[in-house]
Short mmCIF file of C-alpha atoms in Angstrom, two decimals:
data_model
loop_
_atom_site.label_atom_id
_atom_site.label_comp_id
_atom_site.label_asym_id
_atom_site.label_seq_id
_atom_site.Cartn_x
_atom_site.Cartn_y
_atom_site.Cartn_z
CA ASP A 4 0.00 0.00 0.00
CA TYR A 5 0.99 3.68 -0.03
CA ARG A 6 1.31 5.87 3.01
CA GLY A 7 2.19 9.50 2.61
CA GLY A 8 3.04 8.95 -1.04
CA PHE A 9 5.76 6.37 -0.33
CA GLU A 10 5.46 2.68 -1.07
CA ALA A 11 5.15 0.50 2.05
CA GLY A 12 5.57 -3.21 1.52
CA THR A 13 5.47 -6.14 3.96
CA GLY A 14 8.97 -5.71 5.38
CA PRO A 15 9.89 -4.63 8.91
CA PHE A 16 10.16 -0.87 8.20
CA ARG A 17 7.48 1.75 7.54
CA PRO A 18 7.69 5.35 6.28
CA GLU A 19 6.94 7.67 9.16
CA GLU A 20 7.52 11.23 8.04
CA ILE A 21 8.13 13.11 4.79
CA PHE A 22 10.38 16.13 5.19
CA SER A 23 11.68 18.95 3.04
CA GLY A 24 14.09 21.75 3.84
CA SER A 25 17.33 23.49 2.99
CA SER A 26 19.31 20.32 3.75
CA GLY A 27 17.30 18.25 1.25
CA SER A 28 14.01 16.37 1.01
CA GLY A 29 13.23 12.77 1.83
CA VAL A 30 11.57 10.37 4.21
CA LEU A 31 12.13 8.91 7.68
CA VAL A 32 11.44 5.20 8.17
CA ARG A 33 11.05 3.35 11.49
CA PRO A 34 11.00 -0.36 12.41
CA SER A 35 7.40 -1.55 12.58
CA TRP A 36 7.84 -3.95 15.45
CA SER A 37 6.80 -2.90 18.94
CA GLY A 38 9.38 -0.71 20.60
CA GLY A 39 11.42 -0.06 17.48
CA LYS A 40 13.19 3.26 17.94
CA SER A 41 16.02 3.47 15.42
CA LEU A 42 15.32 5.65 12.40
CA ILE A 43 16.75 5.53 8.89
CA ARG A 44 16.74 8.88 7.15
CA PHE A 45 16.77 8.95 3.35
CA VAL A 46 17.72 12.36 1.95
CA ARG A 47 17.57 13.40 -1.70
CA ILE A 48 19.96 16.20 -2.64
CA PRO A 49 21.12 17.51 -6.05
CA GLU A 50 24.07 15.64 -7.56
CA ARG A 51 26.04 18.88 -7.80
CA GLU A 52 25.99 19.15 -3.99
CA ILE A 53 27.13 15.59 -3.26
CA MET A 54 30.87 16.26 -3.00
CA ASP A 55 30.44 19.34 -0.80
CA ARG A 56 28.36 17.33 1.65
CA LEU A 57 30.48 14.20 1.93
CA GLY A 58 31.66 13.81 5.50
CA GLU A 59 28.44 15.14 6.98
CA ALA A 60 26.26 12.91 9.15
CA GLY A 61 25.33 10.56 6.30
CA ASP A 62 26.52 6.97 6.65
CA ILE A 63 25.93 5.95 3.02
CA THR A 64 25.83 8.10 -0.12
CA ILE A 65 24.54 6.79 -3.46
CA THR A 66 25.78 8.83 -6.41
CA SER A 67 26.82 8.75 -10.05
CA GLU A 68 28.91 11.92 -9.65
CA GLN A 69 32.44 10.83 -10.58
CA ASP A 70 34.13 13.79 -8.91
CA ALA A 71 32.57 12.74 -5.61
CA VAL A 72 33.68 9.13 -6.11
CA GLU A 73 37.27 10.15 -6.90
CA TYR A 74 37.33 12.48 -3.91
CA ALA A 75 36.06 9.72 -1.60
CA ARG A 76 38.83 7.43 -2.85
CA SER A 77 41.47 10.02 -2.04
CA VAL A 78 40.58 10.81 1.58
CA GLY A 79 40.70 8.77 4.76
CA GLY A 80 37.53 7.55 6.43
CA LEU A 81 35.56 7.04 3.22
CA SER A 82 35.31 4.01 0.96
CA THR A 83 33.50 3.24 -2.30
CA ILE A 84 31.94 0.30 -4.07
CA PRO A 85 30.39 0.20 -7.57
CA LEU A 86 26.76 -0.81 -7.93
CA PRO A 87 25.59 -3.00 -10.85
CA TRP A 88 24.96 -1.33 -14.20
CA SER A 89 21.42 -0.02 -13.75
CA SER A 90 20.46 2.41 -16.53
CA SER A 91 20.66 2.10 -20.32
CA TYR A 92 20.27 5.08 -22.64
CA LEU A 93 18.69 4.57 -26.04
CA LEU A 94 18.03 6.74 -29.07
CA ILE A 95 14.71 6.60 -30.95
CA SER A 96 14.74 8.30 -34.36
CA THR A 97 11.53 8.97 -36.29
CA THR A 98 13.47 9.11 -39.56
CA ARG A 99 14.91 5.67 -38.82
CA VAL A 100 11.44 4.25 -38.13
CA ASN A 101 10.24 5.83 -41.38
CA ARG A 102 13.02 4.13 -43.30
CA LEU A 103 12.29 0.77 -41.66
CA ARG A 104 8.63 1.05 -42.60
CA GLY A 105 9.74 1.63 -46.17
CA GLY A 106 11.74 -1.59 -46.18
CA GLY A 107 15.14 -0.10 -45.31
CA SER A 108 17.83 -1.73 -43.20
CA ALA A 109 18.47 -1.24 -39.49
CA PHE A 110 22.08 -0.17 -38.90
CA ASP A 111 23.50 0.28 -35.40
CA LEU A 112 26.23 2.45 -33.98
CA THR A 113 29.57 0.68 -34.08
CA ALA A 114 31.23 -0.42 -30.85
CA ALA A 115 33.74 2.40 -31.36
CA MET A 116 30.93 4.97 -31.58
CA ARG A 117 29.29 3.69 -28.40
CA SER A 118 32.65 3.70 -26.66
CA ASP A 119 33.14 7.31 -27.76
CA LEU A 120 29.81 8.27 -26.20
CA ALA A 121 30.70 6.49 -22.96
CA SER A 122 34.14 8.08 -22.65
CA GLU A 123 33.70 11.50 -24.26
CA ALA A 124 30.04 12.45 -23.88
CA VAL A 125 29.04 11.83 -20.26
CA SER A 126 30.39 12.74 -16.84
CA VAL A 127 29.20 9.55 -15.08
CA GLU A 128 30.78 6.11 -15.25
CA ALA A 129 29.55 4.52 -18.47
CA ARG A 130 30.19 1.78 -21.01
CA GLY A 131 28.89 1.25 -24.51
CA CYS A 132 25.72 -0.88 -24.50
CA PRO A 133 26.86 -4.50 -24.99
CA PRO A 134 25.46 -6.50 -27.93
CA GLY A 135 23.54 -8.84 -25.60
CA SER A 136 21.41 -6.14 -23.95
CA TRP A 137 17.82 -7.19 -23.16
CA PHE A 138 16.28 -4.94 -25.80
CA ARG A 139 18.13 -7.05 -28.38
CA GLN A 140 16.54 -10.27 -27.05
CA LEU A 141 12.83 -9.84 -27.64
CA GLU A 142 12.19 -12.70 -30.07
CA GLY A 143 10.20 -14.66 -27.47
CA CYS A 144 7.85 -11.79 -26.64
CA GLY A 145 4.66 -12.83 -28.45
CA ARG A 146 2.67 -9.64 -27.82
CA LEU A 147 5.44 -7.54 -29.35
CA THR A 148 5.38 -9.66 -32.51
CA ALA A 149 1.63 -9.13 -32.81
CA ILE A 150 1.95 -5.40 -32.27
CA SER A 151 4.68 -5.00 -34.88
CA ASP A 152 2.35 -6.46 -37.52
CA HIS A 153 -0.60 -4.23 -36.65
CA GLN A 154 -0.70 -0.57 -37.61
CA HIS A 155 -1.38 1.52 -34.53
CA ARG A 156 -3.98 4.27 -34.71
CA TYR A 157 -1.28 6.82 -33.92
CA LEU A 158 0.46 7.86 -37.09
CA PRO A 159 4.16 8.73 -36.87
CA GLY A 160 4.81 12.44 -36.47
CA TYR A 161 7.01 12.78 -39.53
CA LEU A 162 3.84 12.44 -41.65
CA HIS A 163 2.18 15.54 -40.24
CA GLY A 164 4.62 18.37 -39.76
CA PHE A 165 6.90 17.33 -36.90
CA ASP A 166 9.92 19.40 -35.87
CA PRO A 167 12.66 18.04 -38.15
CA CYS A 168 15.45 19.44 -36.02
CA ARG A 169 15.13 18.51 -32.35
CA ILE A 170 16.75 15.66 -30.45
CA ILE A 171 14.85 16.02 -27.20
CA TYR A 172 15.54 14.67 -23.73
CA ASN A 173 14.33 15.09 -20.16
CA ASP A 174 15.92 18.35 -19.01
CA GLU A 175 16.34 16.92 -15.49
CA ASP A 176 18.56 14.10 -16.79
CA ILE A 177 22.07 15.50 -17.16
CA THR A 178 23.41 12.35 -18.84
CA ALA A 179 20.65 12.37 -21.48
CA GLY A 180 21.49 16.00 -22.27
CA GLU A 181 25.18 15.21 -22.60
CA LEU A 182 24.42 12.36 -25.01
CA ALA A 183 22.12 14.51 -27.13
CA GLY A 184 24.75 17.23 -27.35
CA ARG A 185 27.48 14.79 -28.35
CA LEU A 186 25.32 13.21 -31.08
CA VAL A 187 24.56 16.65 -32.52
CA ALA A 188 28.29 17.45 -32.46
CA LEU A 189 29.19 14.17 -34.17
CA GLY A 190 26.56 14.67 -36.84
CA GLY A 191 27.24 18.32 -37.59
CA SER A 192 31.03 18.48 -37.57
CA ASP A 193 34.17 16.53 -38.38
CA LEU A 194 34.40 15.02 -34.87
CA SER A 195 33.16 11.70 -36.22
CA GLU A 196 35.74 9.71 -38.15
CA ASN A 197 32.96 8.26 -40.31
CA PRO A 198 29.98 10.66 -40.57
CA GLU A 199 28.41 8.51 -43.29
CA ALA A 200 28.15 5.61 -40.80
CA LEU A 201 26.27 7.83 -38.35
CA GLU A 202 23.93 8.98 -41.11
CA ARG A 203 23.10 5.33 -41.91
CA VAL A 204 22.07 4.78 -38.30
CA VAL A 205 20.11 8.04 -37.89
CA PRO A 206 19.00 9.42 -41.27
CA GLY A 207 19.22 13.19 -41.38
CA ILE A 208 21.46 13.65 -38.33
CA ASN A 209 24.23 15.21 -40.40
CA SER A 210 22.02 18.23 -41.08
CA SER A 211 23.39 21.41 -39.53
CA ALA A 212 19.85 22.25 -38.37
CA VAL A 213 19.64 19.36 -35.88
CA ARG A 214 19.88 20.57 -32.27
CA ALA A 215 19.64 19.14 -28.75
CA VAL A 216 16.74 20.48 -26.69
CA GLY A 217 15.86 19.69 -23.08
CA VAL A 218 12.14 19.53 -22.25
CA SER A 219 10.01 18.54 -19.27
CA GLU A 220 9.33 14.86 -18.70
CA ARG A 221 5.68 15.47 -19.53
CA GLU A 222 6.53 17.13 -22.85
CA LEU A 223 8.99 14.37 -23.68
CA HIS A 224 6.40 11.64 -23.14
CA ALA A 225 3.74 13.53 -25.10
CA SER A 226 6.02 13.96 -28.11
CA LEU A 227 7.37 10.42 -27.83
CA GLY A 228 3.85 9.02 -27.92
CA ARG A 229 3.10 10.73 -31.22
CA GLY A 230 6.53 10.91 -32.82
CA ASP A 231 6.45 14.70 -33.10
CA ASP A 232 10.23 15.25 -33.06
CA PHE A 233 13.28 14.13 -34.96
CA ALA A 234 14.71 11.91 -32.21
CA TYR A 235 14.57 11.12 -28.48
CA ILE A 236 17.05 10.13 -25.78
CA ILE A 237 15.36 7.81 -23.28
CA ARG A 238 16.52 5.87 -20.23
CA VAL A 239 15.43 2.30 -19.42
CA LYS A 240 16.48 -0.30 -16.87
CA THR A 241 19.63 -2.20 -17.78
CA GLY A 242 18.42 -5.49 -16.31
CA PRO A 243 14.63 -5.65 -15.91
CA VAL A 244 13.12 -8.69 -14.21
CA ASP A 245 10.81 -9.22 -17.22
CA ARG A 246 12.24 -7.86 -20.46
CA CYS A 247 8.98 -8.49 -22.37
CA ALA A 248 6.96 -6.46 -19.83
CA GLU A 249 9.57 -3.70 -19.94
CA ALA A 250 9.39 -3.64 -23.73
CA MET A 251 5.59 -3.42 -23.63
CA GLN A 252 5.81 -0.43 -21.28
CA LEU A 253 8.16 1.23 -23.74
CA VAL A 254 5.74 0.69 -26.63
CA GLU A 255 2.97 2.20 -24.51
CA LYS A 256 5.11 5.33 -24.14
CA ALA A 257 6.16 5.43 -27.79
CA LYS A 258 2.91 4.30 -29.40
CA TYR A 259 3.91 5.27 -32.92
CA LEU A 260 6.59 2.55 -32.92
CA ALA A 261 3.90 -0.09 -33.38
CA GLY A 262 2.82 -1.30 -36.79
CA SER A 263 3.98 -1.92 -40.35
CA GLY A 264 6.21 -4.82 -39.40
CA VAL A 265 8.84 -2.72 -37.58
CA ARG A 266 10.40 -4.71 -34.75
CA LEU A 267 11.10 -2.83 -31.53
CA ARG A 268 14.67 -4.12 -31.42
CA ASP A 269 15.31 -2.53 -34.82
CA ALA A 270 13.71 0.79 -33.91
CA LEU A 271 15.86 1.23 -30.77
CA ILE A 272 19.45 2.46 -31.06
CA PRO A 273 21.56 1.39 -28.05
CA LEU A 274 23.93 4.03 -26.69
CA ILE A 275 25.43 3.50 -23.21
CA ASP A 276 24.94 1.84 -19.81
CA THR A 277 25.59 3.77 -16.59
CA ARG A 278 25.94 2.88 -12.92
CA ARG A 279 26.19 4.50 -9.50
CA TYR A 280 28.48 4.08 -6.52
CA LEU A 281 28.04 3.63 -2.79
CA ILE A 282 30.22 5.91 -0.67
CA PHE A 283 30.52 4.75 2.93
CA GLY A 284 31.28 6.91 5.95
CA PRO A 285 33.68 5.83 8.70
CA ASP A 286 31.06 3.78 10.63
CA PRO A 287 28.43 2.55 8.14
CA PRO A 288 25.65 0.08 8.90
CA THR A 289 25.88 -3.47 7.59
CA VAL A 290 24.78 -3.61 3.95
CA TRP A 291 24.89 -6.16 1.17
CA MET A 292 23.63 -6.57 -2.36
CA GLY A 293 20.44 -8.46 -3.10
CA ARG A 294 20.29 -10.87 -6.03
CA SER A 295 18.49 -8.25 -8.12
CA GLY A 296 21.11 -5.57 -7.31
CA GLY A 297 19.09 -3.91 -4.53
CA ILE A 298 20.85 -2.52 -1.47
CA ILE A 299 19.88 -4.28 1.76
CA ILE A 300 20.52 -2.47 5.06
CA GLU A 301 20.59 -4.63 8.18
CA ASN A 302 19.31 -3.21 11.44
CA LYS A 303 21.24 -5.24 14.02
CA ALA A 304 20.70 -3.02 17.02
CA GLU A 305 17.08 -3.85 17.83
CA GLU A 306 15.84 -6.75 15.74
CA PRO A 307 18.07 -9.63 14.58
CA GLY A 308 17.44 -10.12 10.90
CA GLY A 309 15.55 -6.86 10.53
CA ARG A 310 16.51 -5.26 7.26
CA LEU A 311 15.45 -2.64 4.75
CA GLU A 312 15.87 -2.92 1.00
#
């Protein structure tokens, strides 16, 4: 169920208070058993403030900010550990989908291009999406096969006056903005060693008119549903529990991808994977990784076996 806007499952902890202030916003959780007194305080603060606030009262910091990770490695009393790869960034191009619907071929970025994006475009730890990513393994998803053969009622935006210039992204996602900017730079200059190869992957990207534009999440989803813009940078889970269900959710967001025999795996252009780090203070609680990559915090003081994931 939901209490105070936060999900409360069947575990031993319950959200108790939502707070917001100059030091950040978040939630307090308390053990649900009788007499439980210890609190865990989760605080959300902007990534740009992470490094300045290391060494404060926090026992564990979760961040993708590489400057903060490098700083933690260089000082005494702090330690770091990488989390599993958790986010994958993809490009969806309306011009590519148009070409596929016309019987054209689906080319992908080369490994060298993806490596360039991971090393030169973004400020977080990243790698080029590996060939075996889940969005390349959708052959067994029966509903997707049926959808690809049925023309959706939403017509792709490039048929009715879309903006031919914008690669749009969520303006709150710094990494998505960095990727969009790098792709525009590669397409519109001599930074790419093989601009023709990029043009095969994303038709029209070599035009000098293409630009990267950050928009609200709401505007991004609205345009993505109709295909109103040239291209989109989106983020998905790197390792979903059910890849078919995750793919169906993506089609629900980008409805114009369905129909005319275009397979989802061909419409998506893999870019990079990213991951975060744990930074521990000098006296952290006991934590370990769950099988799905979740962080489990053990509360040893009051309830043997009590834990929060």
